[in-house]
Amino acid sequence: MFDHCLYFNTTALARQLERVWTEAFKPFELTPSQAFTLRAVLEKPGMLHSELADTLKIARATATRAVDGLAARGLLERRATKRDGREWEIHPTPAAVAIKDALNDASGAVTKRLKQDLGDGVFGDFVQQARSITGKLP
Amino acid sequence: MFDHCLYFNTTALARQLERVWTEAFKPFELTPSQAFTLRAVLEKPGMLHSELADTLKIARATATRAVDGLAARGLLERRATKRDGREWEIHPTPAAVAIKDALNDASGAVTKRLKQDLGDGVFGDFVQQARSITGKLP
DNA sequence: CTCCATTGATTAGCTATGCAACTATATGCG
DNA sequence: CGCATATAGTTGCATAGCTAATCAATGGAG
């Protein structure tokens, strides 16, 4: 009924992908959101909350809660910055560093599998299109 | 950092589109989810919850809650079926029927605008790709 | 130097979604 | 018939996301 609707089909696909990546990160007992938050911070230790929000394209409030959760799990910690008392750096703990490679590998493995299932070109084109469309929206 | 990730870019786009459609349905004081639920039922009055869930590609539990909300708003009502005491038909109220065309028009207007902004071919191709990928996922 | 606007982060309150467990009704087998 | 299994829908619990409002620190204008 909504076969030609961009909103409908994109959100439906997003929900489906959520399932696939949930499965991929299950061995770590991390949700996709948690895993991507962790991967972002592991890639750039010491990033601020605002940078995290920009990187993940989520609202700052959501970034706060994501960090809360991973800090409670002992995977991230906040450190005050010297230059500005409002800012907090986000650092991975040793426990997080220990799983960094496995985490990236797990995500890479899903990507590789999907590229095979869908065709490498289709996959890449679709992702580029998605990025392009996102960039053109208000 | 996640420039080539299907999951990341699709979910980010979905969130962005959520904003666009939220704006489009604001005049009706309906969220996109509510509006699409209503449009589905208006298109096929008397559909069952399981049909609604299939149509919207959501879990049955989510369909239950969507109908709850719109019934509370006086836009939908449930009616028991004769043939099976477990089933409930979902019917639009006169208030829902009254806004049917305006609702479809509002969605059509956003689509039209986006097709102009993005290019008609790009838009259509992307939607088809999204549907195709959804179909190939587990 | 003081006050006000700005800015980084957090909190409050809400929506949509899912899975798993439950209720109630059907249905089919012995 | 009567019980066991299957099915439609609901409920409980949890996650992630958003906006708006708030808190606290900065920094500039006068």
mmCIF file of C-alpha atoms (C1' of nucleotides) in Angstrom:
data_model
loop_
_atom_site.group_PDB
_atom_site.id
_atom_site.type_symbol
_atom_site.label_atom_id
_atom_site.label_comp_id
_atom_site.label_asym_id
_atom_site.label_seq_id
_atom_site.Cartn_x
_atom_site.Cartn_y
_atom_site.Cartn_z
ATOM 1 C CA MET A 1 0.000 0.000 0.000
ATOM 2 C CA PHE A 2 2.920 2.304 0.669
ATOM 3 C CA ASP A 3 5.104 0.721 -1.972
ATOM 4 C CA HIS A 4 6.399 4.008 -3.327
ATOM 5 C CA CYS A 5 6.775 5.871 -0.060
ATOM 6 C CA LEU A 6 10.307 6.880 0.853
ATOM 7 C CA TYR A 7 9.500 7.283 4.531
ATOM 8 C CA PHE A 8 7.683 4.010 4.870
ATOM 9 C CA ASN A 9 10.220 1.844 3.077
ATOM 10 C CA THR A 10 13.243 3.456 4.678
ATOM 11 C CA THR A 11 11.934 3.087 8.202
ATOM 12 C CA ALA A 12 10.878 -0.503 7.508
ATOM 13 C CA LEU A 13 14.363 -1.291 6.227
ATOM 14 C CA ALA A 14 15.920 0.422 9.228
ATOM 15 C CA ARG A 15 13.921 -1.792 11.584
ATOM 16 C CA GLN A 16 14.972 -4.871 9.678
ATOM 17 C CA LEU A 17 18.634 -3.862 9.773
ATOM 18 C CA GLU A 18 18.293 -3.237 13.485
ATOM 19 C CA ARG A 19 17.513 -6.942 13.827
ATOM 20 C CA VAL A 20 20.479 -8.014 11.759
ATOM 21 C CA TRP A 21 22.966 -5.903 13.684
ATOM 22 C CA THR A 22 21.385 -6.848 17.009
ATOM 23 C CA GLU A 23 22.244 -10.423 16.159
ATOM 24 C CA ALA A 24 25.790 -9.452 15.190
ATOM 25 C CA PHE A 25 26.535 -7.746 18.491
ATOM 26 C CA LYS A 26 24.747 -10.263 20.666
ATOM 27 C CA PRO A 27 28.000 -12.070 21.565
ATOM 28 C CA PHE A 28 29.152 -8.868 23.262
ATOM 29 C CA GLU A 29 25.824 -8.312 24.979
ATOM 30 C CA LEU A 30 25.654 -4.929 23.338
ATOM 31 C CA THR A 31 22.798 -3.408 21.357
ATOM 32 C CA PRO A 32 23.642 -1.833 17.999
ATOM 33 C CA SER A 33 23.369 1.641 19.525
ATOM 34 C CA GLN A 34 25.721 0.734 22.321
ATOM 35 C CA ALA A 35 28.145 -0.947 19.968
ATOM 36 C CA PHE A 36 28.283 2.030 17.615
ATOM 37 C CA THR A 37 28.717 4.431 20.503
ATOM 38 C CA LEU A 38 31.577 2.348 21.768
ATOM 39 C CA ARG A 39 33.169 2.044 18.341
ATOM 40 C CA ALA A 40 33.016 5.816 17.901
ATOM 41 C CA VAL A 41 34.711 6.490 21.213
ATOM 42 C CA LEU A 42 37.294 3.765 20.662
ATOM 43 C CA GLU A 43 38.137 5.402 17.346
ATOM 44 C CA LYS A 44 38.608 8.782 18.969
ATOM 45 C CA PRO A 45 39.190 8.494 22.709
ATOM 46 C CA GLY A 46 38.523 11.695 24.592
ATOM 47 C CA MET A 47 35.821 12.977 22.290
ATOM 48 C CA LEU A 48 33.235 15.316 23.801
ATOM 49 C CA HIS A 49 29.524 14.564 24.056
ATOM 50 C CA SER A 50 28.746 17.058 21.322
ATOM 51 C CA GLU A 51 31.249 15.360 19.009
ATOM 52 C CA LEU A 52 29.721 11.995 19.779
ATOM 53 C CA ALA A 53 26.266 13.306 18.967
ATOM 54 C CA ASP A 54 27.543 14.712 15.664
ATOM 55 C CA THR A 55 29.374 11.519 14.792
ATOM 56 C CA LEU A 56 26.376 9.301 15.475
ATOM 57 C CA LYS A 57 23.906 11.845 14.119
ATOM 58 C CA ILE A 58 21.785 11.727 17.243
ATOM 59 C CA ALA A 59 20.590 14.437 19.632
ATOM 60 C CA ARG A 60 22.918 15.439 22.483
ATOM 61 C CA ALA A 61 20.387 14.164 25.002
ATOM 62 C CA THR A 62 20.549 10.732 23.420
ATOM 63 C CA ALA A 63 24.341 10.794 23.534
ATOM 64 C CA THR A 64 24.227 11.551 27.257
ATOM 65 C CA ARG A 65 22.097 8.470 27.875
ATOM 66 C CA ALA A 66 24.182 6.244 25.657
ATOM 67 C CA VAL A 67 27.304 7.206 27.603
ATOM 68 C CA ASP A 68 25.437 6.746 30.902
ATOM 69 C CA GLY A 69 24.634 3.191 29.980
ATOM 70 C CA LEU A 70 28.098 2.238 28.837
ATOM 71 C CA ALA A 71 29.688 3.941 31.834
ATOM 72 C CA ALA A 72 27.430 1.876 34.104
ATOM 73 C CA ARG A 73 28.643 -1.203 32.253
ATOM 74 C CA GLY A 74 32.243 -0.180 32.943
ATOM 75 C CA LEU A 75 33.086 0.407 29.293
ATOM 76 C CA LEU A 76 33.318 4.195 29.199
ATOM 77 C CA GLU A 77 34.250 6.940 31.615
ATOM 78 C CA ARG A 78 33.869 10.708 31.630
ATOM 79 C CA ARG A 79 36.713 13.077 32.418
ATOM 80 C CA ALA A 80 36.393 16.815 32.938
ATOM 81 C CA THR A 81 38.423 18.924 30.529
ATOM 82 C CA LYS A 82 40.830 21.539 31.852
ATOM 83 C CA ARG A 83 39.947 24.336 29.475
ATOM 84 C CA ASP A 84 36.164 24.401 29.867
ATOM 85 C CA GLY A 85 34.242 23.300 32.946
ATOM 86 C CA ARG A 86 31.149 22.451 30.926
ATOM 87 C CA GLU A 87 32.838 19.901 28.726
ATOM 88 C CA TRP A 88 33.421 16.222 29.429
ATOM 89 C CA GLU A 89 35.758 13.965 27.563
ATOM 90 C CA ILE A 90 34.597 10.414 26.958
ATOM 91 C CA HIS A 91 37.238 7.726 27.338
ATOM 92 C CA PRO A 92 37.088 3.980 26.801
ATOM 93 C CA THR A 93 38.108 1.825 29.766
ATOM 94 C CA PRO A 94 40.616 -1.007 29.351
ATOM 95 C CA ALA A 95 37.654 -3.401 29.129
ATOM 96 C CA ALA A 96 36.421 -1.491 26.097
ATOM 97 C CA VAL A 97 39.831 -1.340 24.471
ATOM 98 C CA ALA A 98 40.075 -5.096 24.932
ATOM 99 C CA ILE A 99 37.095 -5.735 22.662
ATOM 100 C CA LYS A 100 37.754 -2.992 20.120
ATOM 101 C CA ASP A 101 39.016 -5.219 17.329
ATOM 102 C CA ALA A 102 36.448 -7.950 17.894
ATOM 103 C CA LEU A 103 33.709 -5.340 17.766
ATOM 104 C CA ASN A 104 34.914 -3.869 14.495
ATOM 105 C CA ASP A 105 35.388 -7.359 13.094
ATOM 106 C CA ALA A 106 31.839 -8.334 14.002
ATOM 107 C CA SER A 107 30.473 -5.330 12.177
ATOM 108 C CA GLY A 108 32.784 -5.955 9.227
ATOM 109 C CA ALA A 109 31.599 -9.541 9.032
ATOM 110 C CA VAL A 110 27.945 -8.550 8.731
ATOM 111 C CA THR A 111 28.798 -5.989 6.108
ATOM 112 C CA LYS A 112 30.788 -8.525 4.138
ATOM 113 C CA ARG A 113 27.982 -11.061 4.297
ATOM 114 C CA LEU A 114 25.373 -8.540 3.187
ATOM 115 C CA LYS A 115 27.569 -7.359 0.334
ATOM 116 C CA GLN A 116 27.651 -10.934 -0.891
ATOM 117 C CA ASP A 117 23.917 -11.392 -0.498
ATOM 118 C CA LEU A 118 22.994 -8.092 -2.126
ATOM 119 C CA GLY A 119 25.820 -7.569 -4.556
ATOM 120 C CA ASP A 120 28.760 -5.322 -3.835
ATOM 121 C CA GLY A 121 27.724 -2.573 -6.224
ATOM 122 C CA VAL A 122 24.131 -2.435 -5.044
ATOM 123 C CA PHE A 123 25.262 -2.223 -1.467
ATOM 124 C CA GLY A 124 27.722 0.590 -2.038
ATOM 125 C CA ASP A 125 25.387 2.565 -4.288
ATOM 126 C CA PHE A 126 22.557 2.314 -1.835
ATOM 127 C CA VAL A 127 24.662 3.551 1.057
ATOM 128 C CA GLN A 128 25.918 6.471 -1.020
ATOM 129 C CA GLN A 129 22.364 7.320 -2.035
ATOM 130 C CA ALA A 130 21.232 7.209 1.573
ATOM 131 C CA ARG A 131 24.015 9.605 2.541
ATOM 132 C CA SER A 132 23.246 11.880 -0.348
ATOM 133 C CA ILE A 133 19.544 12.024 0.479
ATOM 134 C CA THR A 134 20.240 12.663 4.144
ATOM 135 C CA GLY A 135 22.438 15.564 3.106
ATOM 136 C CA LYS A 136 19.717 17.118 0.976
ATOM 137 C CA LEU A 137 16.986 16.978 3.611
ATOM 138 C CA PRO A 138 16.172 20.045 5.712
ATOM 139 C CA MET B 1 33.506 7.263 10.550
ATOM 140 C CA PHE B 2 30.671 4.944 9.520
ATOM 141 C CA ASP B 3 30.471 6.340 6.004
ATOM 142 C CA HIS B 4 30.135 2.942 4.361
ATOM 143 C CA CYS B 5 27.901 1.276 6.911
ATOM 144 C CA LEU B 6 24.459 0.263 5.654
ATOM 145 C CA TYR B 7 22.968 0.094 9.126
ATOM 146 C CA PHE B 8 24.309 3.425 10.245
ATOM 147 C CA ASN B 9 23.349 5.418 7.190
ATOM 148 C CA THR B 10 19.925 3.846 6.819
ATOM 149 C CA THR B 11 18.935 4.462 10.426
ATOM 150 C CA ALA B 12 20.265 8.026 10.238
ATOM 151 C CA LEU B 13 18.209 8.651 7.112
ATOM 152 C CA ALA B 14 15.157 7.105 8.727
ATOM 153 C CA ARG B 15 15.443 9.507 11.654
ATOM 154 C CA GLN B 16 15.778 12.442 9.309
ATOM 155 C CA LEU B 17 12.729 11.357 7.311
ATOM 156 C CA GLU B 18 10.819 10.965 10.546
ATOM 157 C CA ARG B 19 11.334 14.696 11.067
ATOM 158 C CA VAL B 20 10.148 15.596 7.591
ATOM 159 C CA TRP B 21 6.977 13.549 7.856
ATOM 160 C CA THR B 22 6.331 14.721 11.407
ATOM 161 C CA GLU B 23 6.211 18.227 10.010
ATOM 162 C CA ALA B 24 3.873 17.140 7.210
ATOM 163 C CA PHE B 25 1.317 15.605 9.571
ATOM 164 C CA LYS B 26 1.561 18.289 12.227
ATOM 165 C CA PRO B 27 -1.571 20.096 10.948
ATOM 166 C CA PHE B 28 -3.548 16.960 11.864
ATOM 167 C CA GLU B 29 -1.864 16.576 15.229
ATOM 168 C CA LEU B 30 -0.853 13.088 14.180
ATOM 169 C CA THR B 31 2.590 11.518 14.334
ATOM 170 C CA PRO B 32 3.820 9.733 11.215
ATOM 171 C CA SER B 33 3.092 6.353 12.824
ATOM 172 C CA GLN B 34 -0.429 7.381 13.669
ATOM 173 C CA ALA B 35 -0.992 8.881 10.244
ATOM 174 C CA PHE B 36 0.198 5.768 8.432
ATOM 175 C CA THR B 37 -1.883 3.526 10.682
ATOM 176 C CA LEU B 38 -4.922 5.622 9.911
ATOM 177 C CA ARG B 39 -4.206 5.708 6.182
ATOM 178 C CA ALA B 40 -3.895 1.911 6.141
ATOM 179 C CA VAL B 41 -7.227 1.411 7.881
ATOM 180 C CA LEU B 42 -8.946 4.051 5.758
ATOM 181 C CA GLU B 43 -7.726 2.214 2.695
ATOM 182 C CA LYS B 44 -9.105 -1.072 3.944
ATOM 183 C CA PRO B 45 -11.761 -0.583 6.608
ATOM 184 C CA GLY B 46 -12.376 -3.637 8.730
ATOM 185 C CA MET B 47 -8.857 -5.016 8.496
ATOM 186 C CA LEU B 48 -7.684 -7.209 11.370
ATOM 187 C CA HIS B 49 -4.807 -6.375 13.711
ATOM 188 C CA SER B 50 -2.630 -8.999 12.110
ATOM 189 C CA GLU B 51 -3.279 -7.512 8.656
ATOM 190 C CA LEU B 52 -2.439 -4.066 9.965
ATOM 191 C CA ALA B 53 0.822 -5.365 11.412
ATOM 192 C CA ASP B 54 1.692 -6.989 8.077
ATOM 193 C CA THR B 55 0.769 -3.905 6.094
ATOM 194 C CA LEU B 56 2.835 -1.576 8.274
ATOM 195 C CA LYS B 57 5.601 -4.144 8.773
ATOM 196 C CA ILE B 58 5.492 -3.811 12.531
ATOM 197 C CA ALA B 59 5.016 -6.330 15.341
ATOM 198 C CA ARG B 60 1.475 -7.235 16.349
ATOM 199 C CA ALA B 61 2.061 -5.724 19.779
ATOM 200 C CA THR B 62 2.913 -2.409 18.173
ATOM 201 C CA ALA B 63 -0.221 -2.542 16.057
ATOM 202 C CA THR B 64 -2.309 -3.092 19.189
ATOM 203 C CA ARG B 65 -0.880 0.042 20.744
ATOM 204 C CA ALA B 66 -1.237 2.115 17.617
ATOM 205 C CA VAL B 67 -4.930 1.217 17.425
ATOM 206 C CA ASP B 68 -5.342 1.909 21.158
ATOM 207 C CA GLY B 69 -4.061 5.434 20.661
ATOM 208 C CA LEU B 70 -6.209 6.246 17.654
ATOM 209 C CA ALA B 71 -9.286 4.692 19.261
ATOM 210 C CA ALA B 72 -8.729 6.926 22.291
ATOM 211 C CA ARG B 73 -8.582 9.873 19.899
ATOM 212 C CA GLY B 74 -11.909 8.837 18.419
ATOM 213 C CA LEU B 75 -10.495 8.003 14.996
ATOM 214 C CA LEU B 76 -10.699 4.202 15.030
ATOM 215 C CA GLU B 77 -12.919 1.593 16.620
ATOM 216 C CA ARG B 78 -12.712 -2.152 17.071
ATOM 217 C CA ARG B 79 -15.521 -4.538 16.192
ATOM 218 C CA ALA B 80 -15.649 -8.223 17.005
ATOM 219 C CA THR B 81 -15.909 -10.509 13.979
ATOM 220 C CA LYS B 82 -18.679 -13.080 13.761
ATOM 221 C CA ARG B 83 -16.608 -15.981 12.532
ATOM 222 C CA ASP B 84 -13.781 -15.972 15.081
ATOM 223 C CA GLY B 85 -14.028 -14.665 18.622
ATOM 224 C CA ARG B 86 -10.316 -13.908 18.745
ATOM 225 C CA GLU B 87 -10.346 -11.487 15.856
ATOM 226 C CA TRP B 88 -11.160 -7.786 15.877
ATOM 227 C CA GLU B 89 -11.904 -5.683 12.853
ATOM 228 C CA ILE B 90 -10.545 -2.153 12.845
ATOM 229 C CA HIS B 91 -12.853 0.506 11.449
ATOM 230 C CA PRO B 92 -12.362 4.209 10.885
ATOM 231 C CA THR B 93 -14.875 6.527 12.563
ATOM 232 C CA PRO B 94 -16.608 9.281 10.592
ATOM 233 C CA ALA B 95 -14.009 11.707 12.006
ATOM 234 C CA ALA B 96 -11.281 9.628 10.367
ATOM 235 C CA VAL B 97 -13.120 9.324 7.074
ATOM 236 C CA ALA B 98 -13.495 13.089 7.071
ATOM 237 C CA ILE B 99 -9.744 13.670 6.947
ATOM 238 C CA LYS B 100 -8.864 10.766 4.667
ATOM 239 C CA ASP B 101 -8.203 12.787 1.535
ATOM 240 C CA ALA B 102 -6.391 15.594 3.316
ATOM 241 C CA LEU B 103 -4.147 13.031 4.961
ATOM 242 C CA ASN B 104 -3.267 11.349 1.699
ATOM 243 C CA ASP B 105 -2.761 14.735 0.071
ATOM 244 C CA ALA B 106 -0.375 15.831 2.811
ATOM 245 C CA SER B 107 1.735 12.746 2.306
ATOM 246 C CA GLY B 108 1.592 13.150 -1.451
ATOM 247 C CA ALA B 109 2.749 16.735 -1.159
ATOM 248 C CA VAL B 110 5.876 15.800 0.800
ATOM 249 C CA THR B 111 6.655 13.067 -1.682
ATOM 250 C CA LYS B 112 6.245 15.454 -4.582
ATOM 251 C CA ARG B 113 8.501 18.033 -2.982
ATOM 252 C CA LEU B 114 11.196 15.490 -2.215
ATOM 253 C CA LYS B 115 11.049 14.095 -5.725
ATOM 254 C CA GLN B 116 11.764 17.585 -6.992
ATOM 255 C CA ASP B 117 14.591 18.145 -4.530
ATOM 256 C CA LEU B 118 16.211 14.772 -5.111
ATOM 257 C CA GLY B 119 15.334 14.061 -8.697
ATOM 258 C CA ASP B 120 12.501 11.798 -9.673
ATOM 259 C CA GLY B 121 14.667 8.909 -10.836
ATOM 260 C CA VAL B 122 16.895 8.932 -7.793
ATOM 261 C CA PHE B 123 13.883 8.907 -5.521
ATOM 262 C CA GLY B 124 12.179 6.008 -7.245
ATOM 263 C CA ASP B 125 15.331 3.960 -7.583
ATOM 264 C CA PHE B 126 16.194 4.407 -3.963
ATOM 265 C CA VAL B 127 12.775 3.312 -2.782
ATOM 266 C CA GLN B 128 12.919 0.248 -5.007
ATOM 267 C CA GLN B 129 16.377 -0.601 -3.700
ATOM 268 C CA ALA B 130 15.189 -0.243 -0.124
ATOM 269 C CA ARG B 131 12.321 -2.621 -0.803
ATOM 270 C CA SER B 132 14.578 -5.064 -2.555
ATOM 271 C CA ILE B 133 17.091 -5.079 0.290
ATOM 272 C CA THR B 134 14.361 -5.501 2.892
ATOM 273 C CA GLY B 135 13.141 -8.508 0.950
ATOM 274 C CA LYS B 136 16.561 -10.117 0.925
ATOM 275 C CA LEU B 137 17.233 -9.762 4.629
ATOM 276 C CA PRO B 138 16.615 -12.689 6.986
ATOM 277 C "C1'" DC C 1 33.547 44.177 37.467
ATOM 278 C "C1'" DT C 2 28.885 42.821 36.772
ATOM 279 C "C1'" DC C 3 25.234 41.140 34.279
ATOM 280 C "C1'" DC C 4 23.287 38.805 30.426
ATOM 281 C "C1'" DA C 5 23.474 35.910 26.482
ATOM 282 C "C1'" DT C 6 25.551 31.673 24.894
ATOM 283 C "C1'" DT C 7 26.839 27.069 25.122
ATOM 284 C "C1'" DG C 8 27.845 21.998 26.839
ATOM 285 C "C1'" DA C 9 25.575 18.785 29.162
ATOM 286 C "C1'" DT C 10 21.703 16.805 31.693
ATOM 287 C "C1'" DT C 11 16.934 15.837 32.997
ATOM 288 C "C1'" DA C 12 11.866 15.295 32.270
ATOM 289 C "C1'" DG C 13 8.436 13.527 29.667
ATOM 290 C "C1'" DC C 14 6.835 11.446 25.558
ATOM 291 C "C1'" DT C 15 6.580 8.118 21.331
ATOM 292 C "C1'" DA C 16 7.548 3.985 18.735
ATOM 293 C "C1'" DT C 17 9.331 -0.261 18.664
ATOM 294 C "C1'" DG C 18 10.516 -5.113 19.930
ATOM 295 C "C1'" DC C 19 10.428 -9.703 22.402
ATOM 296 C "C1'" DA C 20 8.474 -12.731 25.618
ATOM 297 C "C1'" DA C 21 4.844 -14.149 28.319
ATOM 298 C "C1'" DC C 22 -0.004 -14.332 28.886
ATOM 299 C "C1'" DT C 23 -5.307 -14.760 27.869
ATOM 300 C "C1'" DA C 24 -8.884 -16.425 25.401
ATOM 301 C "C1'" DT C 25 -10.729 -18.697 21.582
ATOM 302 C "C1'" DA C 26 -10.446 -22.312 17.853
ATOM 303 C "C1'" DT C 27 -9.499 -26.583 16.113
ATOM 304 C "C1'" DG C 28 -8.328 -31.241 15.617
ATOM 305 C "C1'" DC C 29 -7.188 -35.858 17.348
ATOM 306 C "C1'" DG C 30 -8.097 -39.889 19.869
ATOM 307 C "C1'" DC D 1 -16.529 -35.384 23.981
ATOM 308 C "C1'" DG D 2 -12.297 -33.574 26.068
ATOM 309 C "C1'" DC D 3 -7.813 -32.412 26.115
ATOM 310 C "C1'" DA D 4 -3.649 -30.633 23.608
ATOM 311 C "C1'" DT D 5 -1.997 -27.513 20.393
ATOM 312 C "C1'" DA D 6 -2.282 -23.478 17.577
ATOM 313 C "C1'" DT D 7 -3.583 -18.716 16.822
ATOM 314 C "C1'" DA D 8 -5.314 -13.516 17.557
ATOM 315 C "C1'" DG D 9 -4.649 -10.203 20.388
ATOM 316 C "C1'" DT D 10 -2.855 -7.965 24.692
ATOM 317 C "C1'" DT D 11 0.260 -6.836 28.409
ATOM 318 C "C1'" DG D 12 4.804 -6.252 30.757
ATOM 319 C "C1'" DC D 13 9.158 -4.750 30.371
ATOM 320 C "C1'" DA D 14 12.957 -2.732 28.039
ATOM 321 C "C1'" DT D 15 15.536 0.222 24.485
ATOM 322 C "C1'" DA D 16 16.393 4.308 21.665
ATOM 323 C "C1'" DG D 17 15.058 8.287 19.946
ATOM 324 C "C1'" DC D 18 13.210 13.255 20.203
ATOM 325 C "C1'" DT D 19 12.030 18.118 22.048
ATOM 326 C "C1'" DA D 20 11.810 21.332 25.632
ATOM 327 C "C1'" DA D 21 13.327 22.904 29.851
ATOM 328 C "C1'" DT D 22 17.017 23.313 33.131
ATOM 329 C "C1'" DC D 23 21.740 23.742 35.160
ATOM 330 C "C1'" DA D 24 26.253 25.386 35.170
ATOM 331 C "C1'" DA D 25 30.232 27.533 33.222
ATOM 332 C "C1'" DT D 26 31.961 31.039 29.796
ATOM 333 C "C1'" DG D 27 32.675 35.180 27.934
ATOM 334 C "C1'" DG D 28 31.545 39.671 26.130
ATOM 335 C "C1'" DA D 29 29.335 44.479 26.596
ATOM 336 C "C1'" DG D 30 29.038 48.299 29.030
#
